[in-house]
Amino acid sequence: MDKWEQIKQYQQAGAYVFMALPNQKHNAVDGGFHNSFDSGDELNTWLIQHPEYQDGNLGIDLSKSNLVVVDIDKHKHNGMKSCSEVNKLDYFYSVT
């Protein structure tokens, strides 16, 4: 799947997408990650003005998007094991 197809899918799911510098996680233009868009046309217009981001990474502006993200790492401790232990304590529930 190419980058524009990924962007389209993210935006259809309600995500505001921003472009990060290549091999980076941030947007260095004034406004930072708030340079995010829910329209491919608006993002493309922004990219024309900032061509150094054309081959950059994608990011999602969680302050605008209707999403919740849980970042589970496996650096010093096994995050998946920790989540499994918390789940056994019945902290999580599903909303129907």
mmCIF file with all atom_site columns, C-alpha atoms in Angstrom:
data_model
loop_
_atom_site.group_PDB
_atom_site.id
_atom_site.type_symbol
_atom_site.label_atom_id
_atom_site.label_alt_id
_atom_site.label_comp_id
_atom_site.label_asym_id
_atom_site.label_entity_id
_atom_site.label_seq_id
_atom_site.pdbx_PDB_ins_code
_atom_site.Cartn_x
_atom_site.Cartn_y
_atom_site.Cartn_z
_atom_site.occupancy
_atom_site.B_iso_or_equiv
_atom_site.pdbx_formal_charge
_atom_site.auth_seq_id
_atom_site.auth_comp_id
_atom_site.auth_asym_id
_atom_site.auth_atom_id
_atom_site.pdbx_PDB_model_num
ATOM 1  C CA . MET A 1 1  ? 0.000   0.000   0.000  1.00 0.00 ? 1  MET A CA 1
ATOM 2  C CA . ASP A 1 2  ? 1.440   3.385   -0.920 1.00 0.00 ? 2  ASP A CA 1
ATOM 3  C CA . LYS A 1 3  ? 1.631   6.396   1.386  1.00 0.00 ? 3  LYS A CA 1
ATOM 4  C CA . TRP A 1 4  ? -1.387  8.203   -0.116 1.00 0.00 ? 4  TRP A CA 1
ATOM 5  C CA . GLU A 1 5  ? -3.575  5.120   0.305  1.00 0.00 ? 5  GLU A CA 1
ATOM 6  C CA . GLN A 1 6  ? -2.503  4.922   3.965  1.00 0.00 ? 6  GLN A CA 1
ATOM 7  C CA . ILE A 1 7  ? -3.258  8.624   4.424  1.00 0.00 ? 7  ILE A CA 1
ATOM 8  C CA . LYS A 1 8  ? -6.695  8.182   2.859  1.00 0.00 ? 8  LYS A CA 1
ATOM 9  C CA . GLN A 1 9  ? -7.501  5.247   5.160  1.00 0.00 ? 9  GLN A CA 1
ATOM 10 C CA . TYR A 1 10 ? -6.350  7.120   8.263  1.00 0.00 ? 10 TYR A CA 1
ATOM 11 C CA . GLN A 1 11 ? -8.383  10.184  7.316  1.00 0.00 ? 11 GLN A CA 1
ATOM 12 C CA . GLN A 1 12 ? -11.482 8.087   6.584  1.00 0.00 ? 12 GLN A CA 1
ATOM 13 C CA . ALA A 1 13 ? -11.124 6.669   10.110 1.00 0.00 ? 13 ALA A CA 1
ATOM 14 C CA . GLY A 1 14 ? -11.207 10.214  11.511 1.00 0.00 ? 14 GLY A CA 1
ATOM 15 C CA . ALA A 1 15 ? -7.484  10.830  11.895 1.00 0.00 ? 15 ALA A CA 1
ATOM 16 C CA . TYR A 1 16 ? -5.785  14.154  11.245 1.00 0.00 ? 16 TYR A CA 1
ATOM 17 C CA . VAL A 1 17 ? -2.522  13.326  9.481  1.00 0.00 ? 17 VAL A CA 1
ATOM 18 C CA . PHE A 1 18 ? 0.679   15.352  9.567  1.00 0.00 ? 18 PHE A CA 1
ATOM 19 C CA . MET A 1 19 ? 3.966   14.810  7.790  1.00 0.00 ? 19 MET A CA 1
ATOM 20 C CA . ALA A 1 20 ? 7.175   14.386  9.752  1.00 0.00 ? 20 ALA A CA 1
ATOM 21 C CA . LEU A 1 21 ? 10.617  14.975  8.345  1.00 0.00 ? 21 LEU A CA 1
ATOM 22 C CA . PRO A 1 22 ? 12.158  11.922  6.673  1.00 0.00 ? 22 PRO A CA 1
ATOM 23 C CA . ASN A 1 23 ? 13.482  9.484   9.297  1.00 0.00 ? 23 ASN A CA 1
ATOM 24 C CA . GLN A 1 24 ? 12.078  11.686  12.066 1.00 0.00 ? 24 GLN A CA 1
ATOM 25 C CA . LYS A 1 25 ? 8.990   11.761  14.295 1.00 0.00 ? 25 LYS A CA 1
ATOM 26 C CA . HIS A 1 26 ? 8.334   15.496  14.291 1.00 0.00 ? 26 HIS A CA 1
ATOM 27 C CA . ASN A 1 27 ? 7.173   18.334  12.089 1.00 0.00 ? 27 ASN A CA 1
ATOM 28 C CA . ALA A 1 28 ? 9.631   21.248  12.415 1.00 0.00 ? 28 ALA A CA 1
ATOM 29 C CA . VAL A 1 29 ? 7.440   23.841  10.659 1.00 0.00 ? 29 VAL A CA 1
ATOM 30 C CA . ASP A 1 30 ? 5.871   26.496  12.922 1.00 0.00 ? 30 ASP A CA 1
ATOM 31 C CA . GLY A 1 31 ? 2.825   24.796  14.441 1.00 0.00 ? 31 GLY A CA 1
ATOM 32 C CA . GLY A 1 32 ? 4.485   21.376  14.591 1.00 0.00 ? 32 GLY A CA 1
ATOM 33 C CA . PHE A 1 33 ? 2.135   18.395  14.584 1.00 0.00 ? 33 PHE A CA 1
ATOM 34 C CA . HIS A 1 34 ? -0.826  20.778  14.489 1.00 0.00 ? 34 HIS A CA 1
ATOM 35 C CA . ASN A 1 35 ? -0.067  21.094  10.766 1.00 0.00 ? 35 ASN A CA 1
ATOM 36 C CA . SER A 1 36 ? -2.432  18.152  10.389 1.00 0.00 ? 36 SER A CA 1
ATOM 37 C CA . PHE A 1 37 ? -5.268  17.605  7.974  1.00 0.00 ? 37 PHE A CA 1
ATOM 38 C CA . ASP A 1 38 ? -8.334  15.407  7.573  1.00 0.00 ? 38 ASP A CA 1
ATOM 39 C CA . SER A 1 39 ? -8.343  16.016  3.818  1.00 0.00 ? 39 SER A CA 1
ATOM 40 C CA . GLY A 1 40 ? -5.813  14.664  1.345  1.00 0.00 ? 40 GLY A CA 1
ATOM 41 C CA . ASP A 1 41 ? -6.228  17.794  -0.774 1.00 0.00 ? 41 ASP A CA 1
ATOM 42 C CA . GLU A 1 42 ? -5.324  20.089  2.141  1.00 0.00 ? 42 GLU A CA 1
ATOM 43 C CA . LEU A 1 43 ? -2.330  17.929  3.037  1.00 0.00 ? 43 LEU A CA 1
ATOM 44 C CA . ASN A 1 44 ? -1.164  17.920  -0.582 1.00 0.00 ? 44 ASN A CA 1
ATOM 45 C CA . THR A 1 45 ? -1.413  21.738  -0.708 1.00 0.00 ? 45 THR A CA 1
ATOM 46 C CA . TRP A 1 46 ? 0.687   21.928  2.469  1.00 0.00 ? 46 TRP A CA 1
ATOM 47 C CA . LEU A 1 47 ? 3.257   19.537  0.963  1.00 0.00 ? 47 LEU A CA 1
ATOM 48 C CA . ILE A 1 48 ? 3.619   21.751  -2.115 1.00 0.00 ? 48 ILE A CA 1
ATOM 49 C CA . GLN A 1 49 ? 4.616   24.580  0.231  1.00 0.00 ? 49 GLN A CA 1
ATOM 50 C CA . HIS A 1 50 ? 6.961   22.291  2.215  1.00 0.00 ? 50 HIS A CA 1
ATOM 51 C CA . PRO A 1 51 ? 8.562   19.890  -0.311 1.00 0.00 ? 51 PRO A CA 1
ATOM 52 C CA . GLU A 1 52 ? 11.192  18.702  2.196  1.00 0.00 ? 52 GLU A CA 1
ATOM 53 C CA . TYR A 1 53 ? 8.366   16.650  3.778  1.00 0.00 ? 53 TYR A CA 1
ATOM 54 C CA . GLN A 1 54 ? 7.356   14.854  0.543  1.00 0.00 ? 54 GLN A CA 1
ATOM 55 C CA . ASP A 1 55 ? 9.254   11.686  1.497  1.00 0.00 ? 55 ASP A CA 1
ATOM 56 C CA . GLY A 1 56 ? 8.671   12.071  5.222  1.00 0.00 ? 56 GLY A CA 1
ATOM 57 C CA . ASN A 1 57 ? 6.973   9.851   7.747  1.00 0.00 ? 57 ASN A CA 1
ATOM 58 C CA . LEU A 1 58 ? 3.286   9.998   8.621  1.00 0.00 ? 58 LEU A CA 1
ATOM 59 C CA . GLY A 1 59 ? 2.042   11.082  12.016 1.00 0.00 ? 59 GLY A CA 1
ATOM 60 C CA . ILE A 1 60 ? -1.393  11.399  13.597 1.00 0.00 ? 60 ILE A CA 1
ATOM 61 C CA . ASP A 1 61 ? -2.407  14.491  15.570 1.00 0.00 ? 61 ASP A CA 1
ATOM 62 C CA . LEU A 1 62 ? -4.175  12.899  18.529 1.00 0.00 ? 62 LEU A CA 1
ATOM 63 C CA . SER A 1 63 ? -5.319  16.281  19.859 1.00 0.00 ? 63 SER A CA 1
ATOM 64 C CA . LYS A 1 64 ? -7.673  16.592  16.856 1.00 0.00 ? 64 LYS A CA 1
ATOM 65 C CA . SER A 1 65 ? -8.376  12.941  16.044 1.00 0.00 ? 65 SER A CA 1
ATOM 66 C CA . ASN A 1 66 ? -11.096 10.945  17.750 1.00 0.00 ? 66 ASN A CA 1
ATOM 67 C CA . LEU A 1 67 ? -8.672  8.165   18.682 1.00 0.00 ? 67 LEU A CA 1
ATOM 68 C CA . VAL A 1 68 ? -7.061  6.638   21.728 1.00 0.00 ? 68 VAL A CA 1
ATOM 69 C CA . VAL A 1 69 ? -3.610  5.113   21.390 1.00 0.00 ? 69 VAL A CA 1
ATOM 70 C CA . VAL A 1 70 ? -1.889  2.725   23.756 1.00 0.00 ? 70 VAL A CA 1
ATOM 71 C CA . ASP A 1 71 ? 1.852   2.519   23.152 1.00 0.00 ? 71 ASP A CA 1
ATOM 72 C CA . ILE A 1 72 ? 3.255   -0.754  24.446 1.00 0.00 ? 72 ILE A CA 1
ATOM 73 C CA . ASP A 1 73 ? 7.041   -1.011  24.493 1.00 0.00 ? 73 ASP A CA 1
ATOM 74 C CA . LYS A 1 74 ? 9.344   -3.928  25.069 1.00 0.00 ? 74 LYS A CA 1
ATOM 75 C CA . HIS A 1 75 ? 12.521  -2.079  26.066 1.00 0.00 ? 75 HIS A CA 1
ATOM 76 C CA . LYS A 1 76 ? 13.441  -2.641  29.706 1.00 0.00 ? 76 LYS A CA 1
ATOM 77 C CA . HIS A 1 77 ? 10.245  -4.541  30.597 1.00 0.00 ? 77 HIS A CA 1
ATOM 78 C CA . ASN A 1 78 ? 7.884   -6.611  28.472 1.00 0.00 ? 78 ASN A CA 1
ATOM 79 C CA . GLY A 1 79 ? 4.917   -4.273  27.973 1.00 0.00 ? 79 GLY A CA 1
ATOM 80 C CA . MET A 1 80 ? 2.684   -7.024  26.615 1.00 0.00 ? 80 MET A CA 1
ATOM 81 C CA . LYS A 1 81 ? 3.252   -9.104  29.754 1.00 0.00 ? 81 LYS A CA 1
ATOM 82 C CA . SER A 1 82 ? 2.397   -6.066  31.913 1.00 0.00 ? 82 SER A CA 1
ATOM 83 C CA . CYS A 1 83 ? -0.843  -5.495  29.980 1.00 0.00 ? 83 CYS A CA 1
ATOM 84 C CA . SER A 1 84 ? -1.735  -9.144  30.380 1.00 0.00 ? 84 SER A CA 1
ATOM 85 C CA . GLU A 1 85 ? -1.255  -8.878  34.151 1.00 0.00 ? 85 GLU A CA 1
ATOM 86 C CA . VAL A 1 86 ? -3.405  -5.728  34.346 1.00 0.00 ? 86 VAL A CA 1
ATOM 87 C CA . ASN A 1 87 ? -6.095  -7.429  32.261 1.00 0.00 ? 87 ASN A CA 1
ATOM 88 C CA . LYS A 1 88 ? -6.223  -10.268 34.810 1.00 0.00 ? 88 LYS A CA 1
ATOM 89 C CA . LEU A 1 89 ? -7.140  -7.664  37.445 1.00 0.00 ? 89 LEU A CA 1
ATOM 90 C CA . ASP A 1 90 ? -10.269 -6.841  35.417 1.00 0.00 ? 90 ASP A CA 1
ATOM 91 C CA . TYR A 1 91 ? -9.393  -3.148  34.953 1.00 0.00 ? 91 TYR A CA 1
ATOM 92 C CA . PHE A 1 92 ? -10.530 -3.204  31.353 1.00 0.00 ? 92 PHE A CA 1
ATOM 93 C CA . TYR A 1 93 ? -14.089 -3.528  30.217 1.00 0.00 ? 93 TYR A CA 1
ATOM 94 C CA . SER A 1 94 ? -15.875 -3.289  26.924 1.00 0.00 ? 94 SER A CA 1
ATOM 95 C CA . VAL A 1 95 ? -18.553 -0.776  26.098 1.00 0.00 ? 95 VAL A CA 1
ATOM 96 C CA . THR A 1 96 ? -21.459 -2.053  24.037 1.00 0.00 ? 96 THR A CA 1
#
